Amino acid sequence: MKDHDLSFDEFDEINNPRPEECDFDRVVESAISRRGFLSVLAVGTATFLTGTSALTGRADAAADRFGFAQVAANGNDDITLPQGFTSSPVVNWGDPLWSDAPEFDWSVRGTAEQQKMAFGDNNDGMSIMTVGDKTVLVINQEYTNRDIANAHRESKLPETDDDVLKGMLAHGVTIVEIAETDSGWGVVKDSPLNRRITPQTEMDITGPAAGHDLLKTAADATGTKTLGTWNNCANGETPWGTYLACEENFNGYFRSADKDMEVPAALKRYGVGVDDWGYAWAQIDDRFDISKTPNEPNRAGYVVEIDPSDPTSTPKKRTALGRFKHENADVVINKDGKVVVYMGDDERGEFLYRYVSNGVYSAGGSTDDLLVDGTLYAAVFSDDGRGKWAELSEAATGMSAAEIAVHSRIAGSKVGATTMDRPEWVTSNPNKAEVYVALTNNKNRGIKPNKGGDETPVGGPNPRAENKYGQIVRWMPDNEDHTAEGFDWNIFVLAGNPAVHSDDKAGTPNVNAGNMFNSPDGIAFDSKGILWIQTDGNYKNEGDFEGHGNNQMLAADPETGEIRRFLVGPVSCEITGLSFSPDRKTMFVGVQHPGEKGFASHWPFGGDTVPRSGVVAIKRDDGGVIG
Ligand code: FEO
Ligand code: CA
Ligand code: CA
Ligand code: CA
């Protein structure tokens, strides 16, 4: 397998192996605490046996809360939806955003000049936002499928400087006005709101790390100005109309011309090493060569706040929200007005975080400091269904505020934060003080420590060794106060395969042969309080995953625990990104990396075309509200 066929985690695993030493006895002791595991399950078998449709997948579509009948798992190179729903393409990788931009060139999969003015690759988190009377899609372009974008090169990797720049410019964020016409939703070319934000866009660094020596480089002696954002995974939205783009696997773009360089431990914790991931950005920009610019990796791994209403605005990196492999940023306005942001760090054995602002939000008031001035916490779960937020304070960590902001993982280790099964999206229930996190999977659970050497014992919210399927965990803050120290927690669903396994790999009772899935990743509530689950998992449909089919999207009822499959994506894609039109009659869903790893996909254009990630608009055939 070539490096570019590996997942981010697999690459890190090979290039930055974790410490070997692990207190295995303690791990095993914890693993066998099955009573503890059962006691924290959210809902007992009895609850599920009363809901026949949850077990059989049959449903009276009109009469229940979901409003659709479950679709079957499949391996089709298409989008499958329930009867009564239709999808149409909105925008795909390489689509021009301005009328003077060239069309996508299928033969070379675009050029740098063309990509600069076009929708980027591998769209991920997104928000439909309203600016005046315009509807705007703001969307992350997480990374590139190197073997697809460079399929005309023998190496299937970027070779020329233009190839490298094309790949670089396919990253970042796209802001594009969209509109619905008789032919469906589509791009409004030349809208004054259209903007590409790339790894070359100037940004401000704000918060406790701004101006610190760790962030200074030859090009920026102030440590307050940086260029660009990349590997933007999922997202967040603020009530003051800004978009949050979250930098995830920022490490895979750095390399060192000096292969014997001793990489500092603080960079190793984030997987920065002497080899990049096949992007070759150092070939055109010394910033990505850590032997020349050792502080540049400290300037990535943040949440970036973007104002889509002003195309001339400078995006702001919010170091107060910590530096790690950010998945998304779920913003909650607490009952006292404080801004609370829940965030996951998606790597095996890393932590779940909470940010609490010092100031309070009021509509129309200043929001300048709300993501600048505040406190970061990491979650500590107990096996008894309780948990607490450990403050990443100078006293608790022995680190300065700037060091905590830059080396947040190290700070989390110092307070004994719970090592998690890869925290992906976090989302809060709009109807109650209750927050959900998708823990996607973790083959190292109970086997290996995290990159900082913290053990990964089996138990609590991570109850299965070598976790193949993932789970969704939820917590309820004490006194319905999102700033409270303590919380209760339980497991909403353990994904699994009850057709293959009868032990805990079968999953919780709300998983059955009709609705099974693996690797929950994107999770988000709609306005009705339905929890939508998007998967980024094993799509080989064999062995442990037989019957799971392609990656998919499901709907879950947070009250009953019932889960029903709504959508199946095309071959080898991941389903990620969810938002709704202002009238809630259109659901926008993202399809990422169809055709990755050499699987044959021609989505969405068919024939023998190159697969191209994109966004689809889903509507009810009766024109009704969808979410
Ligand atoms: Fe970019 Fe953790 O998914
Ligand atoms: Ca994800
Ligand atoms: Ca994922
Ligand atoms: Ca992905």
XYZ file of C-alpha atoms and ligand atoms in Angstrom:
633
model
C 0.000 0.000 0.000
C 1.328 3.443 -0.892
C 1.311 6.248 1.681
C -1.452 8.070 -0.147
C -3.730 5.055 0.130
C -3.533 5.208 3.916
C -5.916 7.021 6.183
C -4.466 9.880 8.218
C -4.357 7.699 11.287
C -2.748 4.793 9.466
C -0.062 7.101 8.110
C 0.695 8.526 11.535
C 0.761 5.039 12.941
C 3.517 3.965 10.556
C 5.542 7.140 10.577
C 5.144 8.107 14.208
C 4.667 4.899 16.159
C 3.334 5.290 19.639
C 5.394 4.340 22.668
C 5.451 0.569 23.107
C 5.148 0.540 26.875
C 1.607 0.157 28.068
C 0.463 -1.102 31.426
C -1.348 -4.032 29.906
C -2.465 -5.594 33.170
C -4.377 -2.506 34.135
C -5.926 -2.358 30.694
C -7.191 -5.915 30.942
C -8.506 -5.430 34.455
C -10.561 -2.514 33.232
C -11.748 -4.381 30.142
C -13.475 -7.070 32.135
C -15.535 -4.631 34.146
C -18.620 -5.562 32.150
C -21.049 -4.658 34.901
C -19.721 -1.107 34.764
C -20.194 -1.163 30.996
C -23.809 -2.271 31.234
C -24.710 0.195 33.945
C -23.983 3.165 31.726
C -26.043 2.050 28.755
C -28.651 4.660 28.070
C -31.591 2.499 27.392
C -32.296 -1.082 28.300
C -33.448 -3.843 26.019
C -37.022 -3.484 27.226
C -37.284 0.012 25.810
C -36.348 -1.265 22.395
C -38.500 -4.349 22.387
C -41.574 -2.153 22.664
C -40.693 -0.311 19.486
C -41.178 -2.976 16.826
C -40.139 -0.747 13.960
C -36.741 -0.216 15.535
C -36.104 -3.925 15.418
C -37.506 -4.756 12.024
C -36.793 -1.602 10.095
C -40.470 -1.497 9.085
C -42.147 1.804 9.598
C -45.348 3.596 8.892
C -43.679 6.542 7.240
C -46.500 8.990 7.610
C -47.370 8.167 11.177
C -44.061 8.408 12.935
C -41.587 11.068 13.897
C -39.074 10.257 11.162
C -41.485 10.578 8.242
C -39.715 8.073 5.988
C -39.333 4.331 5.544
C -35.898 2.847 6.008
C -33.713 2.152 2.956
C -31.681 -1.034 2.690
C -27.891 -1.086 2.854
C -26.306 -1.437 -0.580
C -23.100 -1.028 -2.566
C -24.531 1.022 -5.425
C -22.523 3.837 -6.995
C -25.350 6.241 -6.354
C -27.332 7.990 -3.667
C -30.195 5.899 -2.326
C -33.070 7.667 -0.598
C -36.433 6.567 0.793
C -39.435 6.654 -1.470
C -40.769 10.182 -1.713
C -37.359 11.898 -1.605
C -35.129 13.088 -4.470
C -31.589 14.428 -4.560
C -29.927 16.711 -7.096
C -26.334 17.955 -7.391
C -25.538 21.469 -6.131
C -21.790 21.794 -6.646
C -18.829 19.457 -7.176
C -15.058 19.595 -6.976
C -13.665 21.800 -9.756
C -16.890 23.672 -10.564
C -16.017 27.317 -11.401
C -17.397 29.997 -9.059
C -16.882 32.869 -11.492
C -17.896 33.107 -15.154
C -14.369 33.978 -16.279
C -12.940 30.848 -14.623
C -12.216 27.886 -16.899
C -14.383 24.785 -16.706
C -12.957 21.670 -15.024
C -10.536 19.943 -17.389
C -11.284 16.243 -17.103
C -8.059 15.187 -18.815
C -5.739 16.742 -16.200
C -8.269 17.205 -13.411
C -7.788 20.944 -13.378
C -4.805 23.249 -13.045
C -3.691 25.569 -10.248
C -5.043 28.588 -12.108
C -8.409 26.902 -12.560
C -8.576 25.455 -9.032
C -8.016 28.879 -7.492
C -11.402 29.980 -8.875
C -13.280 26.734 -8.353
C -14.927 24.622 -5.675
C -12.231 22.653 -3.818
C -11.868 18.945 -3.206
C -13.243 16.651 -0.480
C -15.938 18.900 0.939
C -16.649 18.245 4.618
C -18.477 20.303 7.272
C -20.774 23.013 5.901
C -23.334 25.604 6.858
C -26.089 27.208 4.860
C -26.040 30.809 6.055
C -28.135 33.843 5.251
C -26.512 37.138 4.309
C -29.152 39.806 3.706
C -31.508 38.161 1.226
C -28.844 35.775 -0.081
C -28.394 32.095 0.739
C -24.741 31.228 1.123
C -23.038 27.850 1.308
C -19.928 27.957 3.496
C -18.048 24.697 3.272
C -14.740 23.114 4.185
C -12.541 21.528 1.520
C -10.736 19.117 3.752
C -8.062 17.515 1.601
C -7.413 16.112 -1.879
C -7.633 12.633 -3.338
C -4.095 12.661 -4.663
C -4.479 9.562 -6.796
C -7.598 10.968 -8.476
C -6.390 14.564 -8.883
C -3.080 13.318 -10.302
C -4.299 10.227 -12.135
C -2.621 11.458 -15.340
C 0.791 11.305 -13.622
C 2.651 8.039 -13.465
C 3.220 8.345 -9.707
C -0.450 9.311 -9.129
C 0.975 12.084 -6.971
C 1.664 15.773 -7.614
C 4.887 16.033 -9.627
C 5.239 19.515 -11.138
C 5.024 22.709 -9.088
C 1.678 23.369 -10.764
C 0.407 19.964 -9.622
C 1.458 20.818 -6.054
C -0.160 24.246 -6.174
C -3.340 22.810 -7.698
C -3.593 20.477 -4.720
C -2.875 23.253 -2.241
C -5.553 25.503 -3.716
C -8.113 22.690 -3.600
C -7.893 22.983 0.228
C -9.425 25.539 2.558
C -12.949 26.902 2.614
C -15.399 27.913 -0.104
C -18.012 30.604 0.355
C -20.524 30.604 -2.473
C -23.957 32.051 -2.978
C -26.474 29.427 -4.070
C -30.013 29.816 -5.317
C -32.926 27.567 -6.180
C -34.362 27.765 -9.695
C -36.646 25.526 -11.739
C -33.656 23.268 -12.336
C -32.868 22.994 -8.627
C -30.222 24.461 -6.339
C -27.008 25.701 -7.941
C -24.090 28.114 -7.717
C -24.647 31.826 -8.335
C -21.541 32.601 -10.367
C -19.933 36.017 -9.840
C -21.862 36.733 -6.627
C -19.942 39.389 -4.674
C -20.081 36.982 -1.718
C -18.197 34.205 -3.547
C -14.762 33.624 -2.062
C -12.094 30.965 -1.921
C -10.083 30.793 1.289
C -6.942 28.717 0.758
C -3.659 27.836 2.492
C -2.378 31.153 1.102
C -5.059 33.474 2.549
C -3.814 35.944 5.169
C -5.199 35.317 8.654
C -4.883 36.870 12.118
C -3.793 34.805 15.110
C -5.777 35.752 18.214
C -6.034 34.615 21.827
C -3.487 33.488 24.401
C -0.923 32.156 21.896
C -0.909 35.276 19.685
C 2.537 36.854 19.651
C 4.190 34.053 21.631
C 7.671 32.927 20.593
C 6.286 29.497 19.659
C 4.347 31.148 16.813
C 7.054 33.439 15.432
C 8.661 32.665 12.090
C 11.096 34.435 9.773
C 8.134 35.616 7.690
C 6.127 36.761 10.730
C 8.279 38.135 13.540
C 5.112 39.146 15.425
C 3.575 35.683 15.703
C 0.199 37.218 14.912
C -0.164 36.898 11.122
C -0.244 33.632 9.280
C -1.161 32.308 5.885
C -4.055 30.035 5.335
C -5.931 27.097 6.674
C -5.942 23.482 5.510
C -7.407 20.125 6.374
C -10.584 21.791 7.556
C -12.719 18.944 8.756
C -16.052 19.821 10.295
C -17.390 23.165 11.345
C -19.459 25.320 13.635
C -21.663 28.370 13.474
C -22.012 31.252 15.888
C -25.253 33.098 16.625
C -23.501 36.260 15.444
C -23.318 34.981 11.872
C -19.767 33.681 11.596
C -18.538 30.278 10.464
C -16.007 28.135 12.289
C -13.653 26.008 10.175
C -11.795 23.408 12.215
C -8.236 22.396 11.301
C -7.786 18.661 11.717
C -4.870 16.644 10.275
C -2.642 19.679 9.695
C 0.475 17.609 10.353
C 0.444 15.593 7.126
C 1.600 18.585 5.052
C 4.951 19.132 6.769
C 8.228 17.441 6.011
C 11.918 17.999 6.573
C 14.683 18.291 3.994
C 16.934 16.938 6.755
C 15.676 13.392 7.232
C 17.932 12.932 10.277
C 16.374 15.881 12.070
C 15.358 15.126 15.648
C 11.690 16.140 15.649
C 10.752 17.811 18.967
C 8.409 15.780 21.193
C 5.801 18.548 21.123
C 5.547 18.184 17.331
C 5.591 14.387 17.495
C 2.554 14.503 19.771
C 0.698 15.896 16.752
C 2.231 13.501 14.260
C 4.500 16.049 12.581
C 7.486 14.169 11.139
C 10.154 14.312 8.465
C 7.861 12.985 5.723
C 4.702 14.581 4.467
C 1.756 12.723 3.153
C 2.414 12.996 -0.545
C 1.225 16.606 -0.876
C 4.775 17.937 -1.448
C 3.866 21.467 -0.356
C 7.448 22.001 0.847
C 8.433 21.692 -2.815
C 6.907 25.144 -3.452
C 6.879 26.750 0.009
C 9.575 26.545 2.724
C 6.897 27.028 5.381
C 6.189 23.336 5.099
C 9.800 22.269 5.666
C 10.252 21.974 9.437
C 14.049 21.982 9.106
C 13.698 25.560 7.825
C 10.524 26.765 9.569
C 10.209 24.727 12.765
C 7.458 26.911 14.286
C 5.102 26.774 11.313
C 3.239 23.658 12.597
C 2.434 25.634 15.781
C 0.412 28.005 13.600
C -2.028 25.303 12.500
C -4.442 23.048 14.361
C -6.898 25.740 15.420
C -10.484 26.795 14.955
C -10.719 29.570 12.350
C -13.542 32.120 12.540
C -14.718 33.451 9.167
C -17.254 36.189 8.408
C -19.038 35.136 5.204
C -20.902 38.456 4.969
C -17.693 40.387 4.230
C -15.525 38.947 1.438
C -12.684 41.286 2.431
C -12.634 40.195 6.088
C -9.525 38.547 7.531
C -10.201 35.110 9.025
C -9.147 34.710 12.663
C -7.429 31.725 14.200
C -8.873 31.299 17.695
C -6.060 29.869 19.830
C -8.202 30.111 22.976
C -10.089 27.069 21.671
C -6.916 24.993 21.783
C -4.664 23.318 19.250
C -5.387 19.754 18.328
C -6.862 17.762 15.455
C -10.116 19.645 15.596
C -13.190 17.859 14.303
C -16.004 20.372 14.745
C -16.996 23.166 17.120
C -20.495 22.977 18.584
C -21.484 26.369 19.941
C -24.011 26.603 22.765
C -25.179 29.825 24.392
C -25.526 28.889 28.053
C -28.456 30.131 30.095
C -26.197 32.830 31.609
C -25.145 34.010 28.122
C -21.668 32.501 28.214
C -20.468 30.965 24.965
C -19.674 27.282 25.376
C -17.910 25.420 22.569
C -17.657 21.634 22.604
C -14.900 20.105 20.491
C -13.399 16.699 19.754
C -9.783 15.850 18.942
C -10.011 13.106 16.336
C -7.148 10.798 16.976
C -6.980 7.481 18.762
C -6.794 8.074 22.485
C -7.118 11.858 22.366
C -9.520 14.054 24.314
C -12.860 15.808 24.348
C -12.704 19.558 25.086
C -14.927 22.387 26.262
C -14.318 26.130 25.970
C -16.219 28.618 28.155
C -16.052 32.349 27.379
C -15.437 34.915 30.088
C -17.836 37.373 28.484
C -21.491 36.852 27.652
C -23.260 36.977 24.322
C -26.037 39.436 23.730
C -27.633 39.980 20.335
C -26.192 43.147 18.839
C -23.447 43.379 21.488
C -19.729 43.063 20.800
C -18.623 39.555 20.001
C -14.930 40.381 19.459
C -13.624 38.684 22.600
C -16.064 35.809 22.977
C -13.717 33.314 21.282
C -10.566 35.078 22.505
C -11.016 35.306 26.247
C -12.064 32.148 28.032
C -11.082 28.870 29.620
C -10.380 25.489 28.069
C -11.290 22.202 29.770
C -10.843 18.518 28.957
C -13.335 15.805 29.866
C -12.668 13.195 32.555
C -15.200 10.342 32.532
C -15.740 7.984 35.443
C -17.039 4.458 34.934
C -20.028 5.148 37.208
C -21.863 7.397 34.763
C -20.457 10.631 36.146
C -17.843 12.901 34.645
C -16.217 16.290 35.097
C -14.511 19.011 33.113
C -10.890 19.455 34.206
C -9.707 23.033 33.740
C -6.529 23.415 31.697
C -5.230 26.066 34.071
C -1.683 27.230 34.633
C -1.857 25.810 38.171
C -3.059 22.375 37.045
C -0.668 22.001 34.111
C 2.413 24.023 35.051
C 2.133 25.571 31.587
C 1.530 29.207 30.609
C -1.758 30.206 28.979
C 0.026 30.420 25.613
C 1.581 26.972 26.060
C -1.805 25.495 26.966
C -3.265 27.010 23.779
C -0.470 25.603 21.578
C 0.247 22.296 23.313
C -3.329 21.549 24.372
C -2.869 17.776 24.108
C 0.025 17.913 26.554
C -2.106 20.015 28.916
C -4.938 17.480 28.630
C -2.568 14.656 29.504
C -1.424 16.561 32.591
C -4.932 16.807 34.015
C -5.675 13.138 33.372
C -8.259 13.662 30.647
C -9.954 10.475 29.442
C -8.414 8.987 26.311
C -11.283 8.585 23.850
C -12.098 6.446 20.798
C -11.434 9.258 18.295
C -13.916 12.034 19.131
C -15.509 13.231 15.894
C -18.485 15.606 15.778
C -20.130 16.935 18.921
C -23.696 18.232 18.774
C -26.099 19.562 21.366
C -29.782 18.742 21.571
C -31.814 21.874 20.780
C -34.555 20.712 23.146
C -32.588 20.061 26.329
C -29.195 20.390 27.999
C -27.750 17.253 26.480
C -24.729 16.872 24.211
C -23.678 13.991 21.955
C -20.268 12.959 20.667
C -19.487 10.432 17.934
C -16.551 8.190 18.903
C -15.881 6.752 15.511
C -13.703 3.663 16.208
C -10.317 2.878 17.733
C -8.399 -0.243 16.838
C -5.852 0.669 19.526
C -8.319 0.703 22.440
C -6.844 -1.434 25.176
C -3.853 -2.172 22.957
C -1.698 0.934 22.708
C -1.346 4.263 24.485
C -1.949 7.533 22.658
C 0.924 9.520 21.171
C 1.608 11.109 24.556
C 1.917 7.719 26.260
C -1.435 7.964 28.051
C -2.991 4.561 28.473
C -6.229 3.656 26.723
C -7.997 1.333 29.156
C -11.214 -0.355 28.113
C -14.210 0.967 30.026
C -16.459 3.958 30.619
C -17.414 5.687 27.366
C -14.911 3.499 25.471
C -16.156 0.059 26.520
C -14.827 -2.233 23.777
C -11.259 -3.334 23.089
C -10.016 -2.860 19.520
C -13.186 -0.933 18.834
C -14.124 -1.551 15.184
C -17.588 -0.076 15.079
C -17.698 3.069 17.201
C -20.317 4.530 19.521
C -22.223 7.695 20.328
C -21.981 8.916 23.914
C -24.044 11.715 25.437
C -23.800 13.778 28.578
C -26.143 15.971 30.577
C -24.479 18.922 32.356
C -25.362 19.306 36.034
C -28.242 21.729 36.628
C -28.670 22.061 32.854
C -25.714 24.431 33.061
C -23.156 23.993 30.277
C -20.527 25.748 32.411
C -20.964 23.309 35.339
C -18.012 21.180 36.357
C -19.905 17.886 36.538
C -22.130 15.874 34.234
C -23.948 12.569 33.939
C -23.277 10.490 30.854
C -24.452 7.361 29.102
C -24.070 5.503 25.837
C -26.709 6.305 23.206
C -25.635 3.607 20.769
C -22.837 1.117 20.350
C -22.642 0.417 16.627
C -22.036 -3.191 15.653
C -23.043 -6.129 13.564
C -25.760 -8.274 15.171
C -25.881 -10.436 12.009
C -22.300 -11.572 12.578
C -21.730 -11.215 16.320
C -23.685 -12.037 19.448
C -21.333 -10.459 22.015
C -20.808 -6.741 22.580
C -19.747 -6.427 18.934
C -23.433 -6.843 18.083
C -23.995 -3.334 19.439
C -26.746 -2.015 21.683
C -30.363 -3.165 21.198
C -31.143 -0.150 19.009
C -28.867 -1.688 16.367
C -30.325 -4.483 14.261
C -29.725 -6.253 10.968
C -31.906 -3.672 9.237
C -30.216 -0.460 10.373
C -26.650 -1.445 11.205
C -23.712 0.801 10.436
C -20.158 1.452 11.576
C -17.984 4.450 12.382
C -20.379 7.294 13.197
C -18.655 10.590 12.363
C -20.890 13.543 11.435
C -23.739 14.042 13.883
C -26.151 16.971 13.950
C -29.640 17.759 15.168
C -32.312 19.189 12.936
C -34.901 21.720 14.087
C -37.314 18.931 15.075
C -34.801 17.352 17.417
C -33.934 14.373 15.206
C -30.295 13.352 15.502
C -28.736 12.701 12.084
C -25.774 10.325 11.957
C -23.313 10.208 9.043
C -20.755 7.444 8.707
C -17.112 7.322 7.624
C -16.341 3.676 8.027
C -15.488 0.376 6.474
C -17.475 0.001 3.234
C -16.072 -3.344 2.088
C -19.302 -5.073 3.122
C -17.525 -8.242 4.227
C -16.453 -9.995 7.418
C -17.217 -7.845 10.472
C -18.844 -5.332 8.140
C -20.958 -7.668 6.042
C -24.374 -6.138 5.508
C -23.243 -2.570 6.271
C -22.888 -1.577 2.598
C -21.575 1.836 1.609
C -21.284 4.733 4.015
C -24.651 6.152 4.949
C -26.804 8.587 6.873
C -29.303 7.602 9.535
C -31.844 9.377 11.696
C -32.117 8.733 15.429
C -34.759 9.627 17.982
C -32.955 10.842 21.114
C -35.949 9.938 23.297
C -36.590 6.348 22.199
C -33.157 5.493 20.816
C -34.671 4.293 17.554
C -32.344 4.559 14.549
C -33.367 4.342 10.897
C -31.283 4.451 7.719
C -32.192 7.399 5.458
C -29.490 7.480 2.800
C -26.780 5.295 1.305
C -23.892 7.005 -0.487
C -21.956 6.022 -3.623
C -18.953 3.671 -3.752
C -16.170 4.249 -1.197
C -17.439 7.704 -0.252
C -17.980 9.103 3.188
C -21.139 11.037 3.952
C -20.205 14.233 5.775
C -21.680 17.693 6.123
C -25.309 18.561 6.826
C -27.275 21.770 6.682
C -30.769 22.969 5.791
C -32.254 25.741 3.671
C -33.796 28.604 5.661
C -37.307 27.260 4.920
C -36.212 23.740 6.007
C -37.549 22.287 2.742
C -34.108 21.327 1.464
C -31.501 19.233 3.231
C -27.919 19.653 1.973
C -25.652 16.629 2.360
C -21.988 16.220 1.462
C -20.434 13.283 -0.386
C -16.680 13.062 0.188
C -14.030 11.038 -1.653
C -16.195 8.749 -3.833
C -13.775 6.393 -5.607
C -11.007 6.689 -3.000
C -8.349 3.999 -2.621
C -8.850 2.758 -6.178
C -12.491 1.709 -5.796
C -14.318 2.294 -9.066
C -16.756 5.160 -8.708
C -18.001 7.533 -11.370
C -20.225 9.547 -9.079
C -21.976 11.817 -9.863
C -21.518 12.162 -13.634
C -21.527 8.443 -14.545
C -20.056 6.884 -17.680
C -16.288 6.638 -17.356
C -15.893 10.020 -15.643
C -13.637 10.843 -12.704
C -15.491 10.778 -9.366
C -15.924 14.277 -7.892
C -16.876 15.023 -4.281
C -19.817 17.340 -3.933
C -22.973 18.515 -2.237
C -26.468 17.322 -3.014
C -29.813 18.947 -2.229
C -32.462 16.556 -0.944
C -36.147 17.428 -1.052
C -39.425 15.750 -0.335
C -41.374 15.095 -3.508
C -44.416 16.635 -1.816
C -42.455 19.832 -1.153
C -42.757 19.513 2.606
C -40.393 20.430 5.378
C -37.563 17.935 5.698
C -35.777 18.820 8.924
Fe -11.947 14.785 9.106
Fe -12.214 13.252 11.894
O -12.754 13.526 10.227
Ca -15.143 13.626 10.128
Ca -13.869 9.975 10.241
Ca -13.028 12.205 5.605
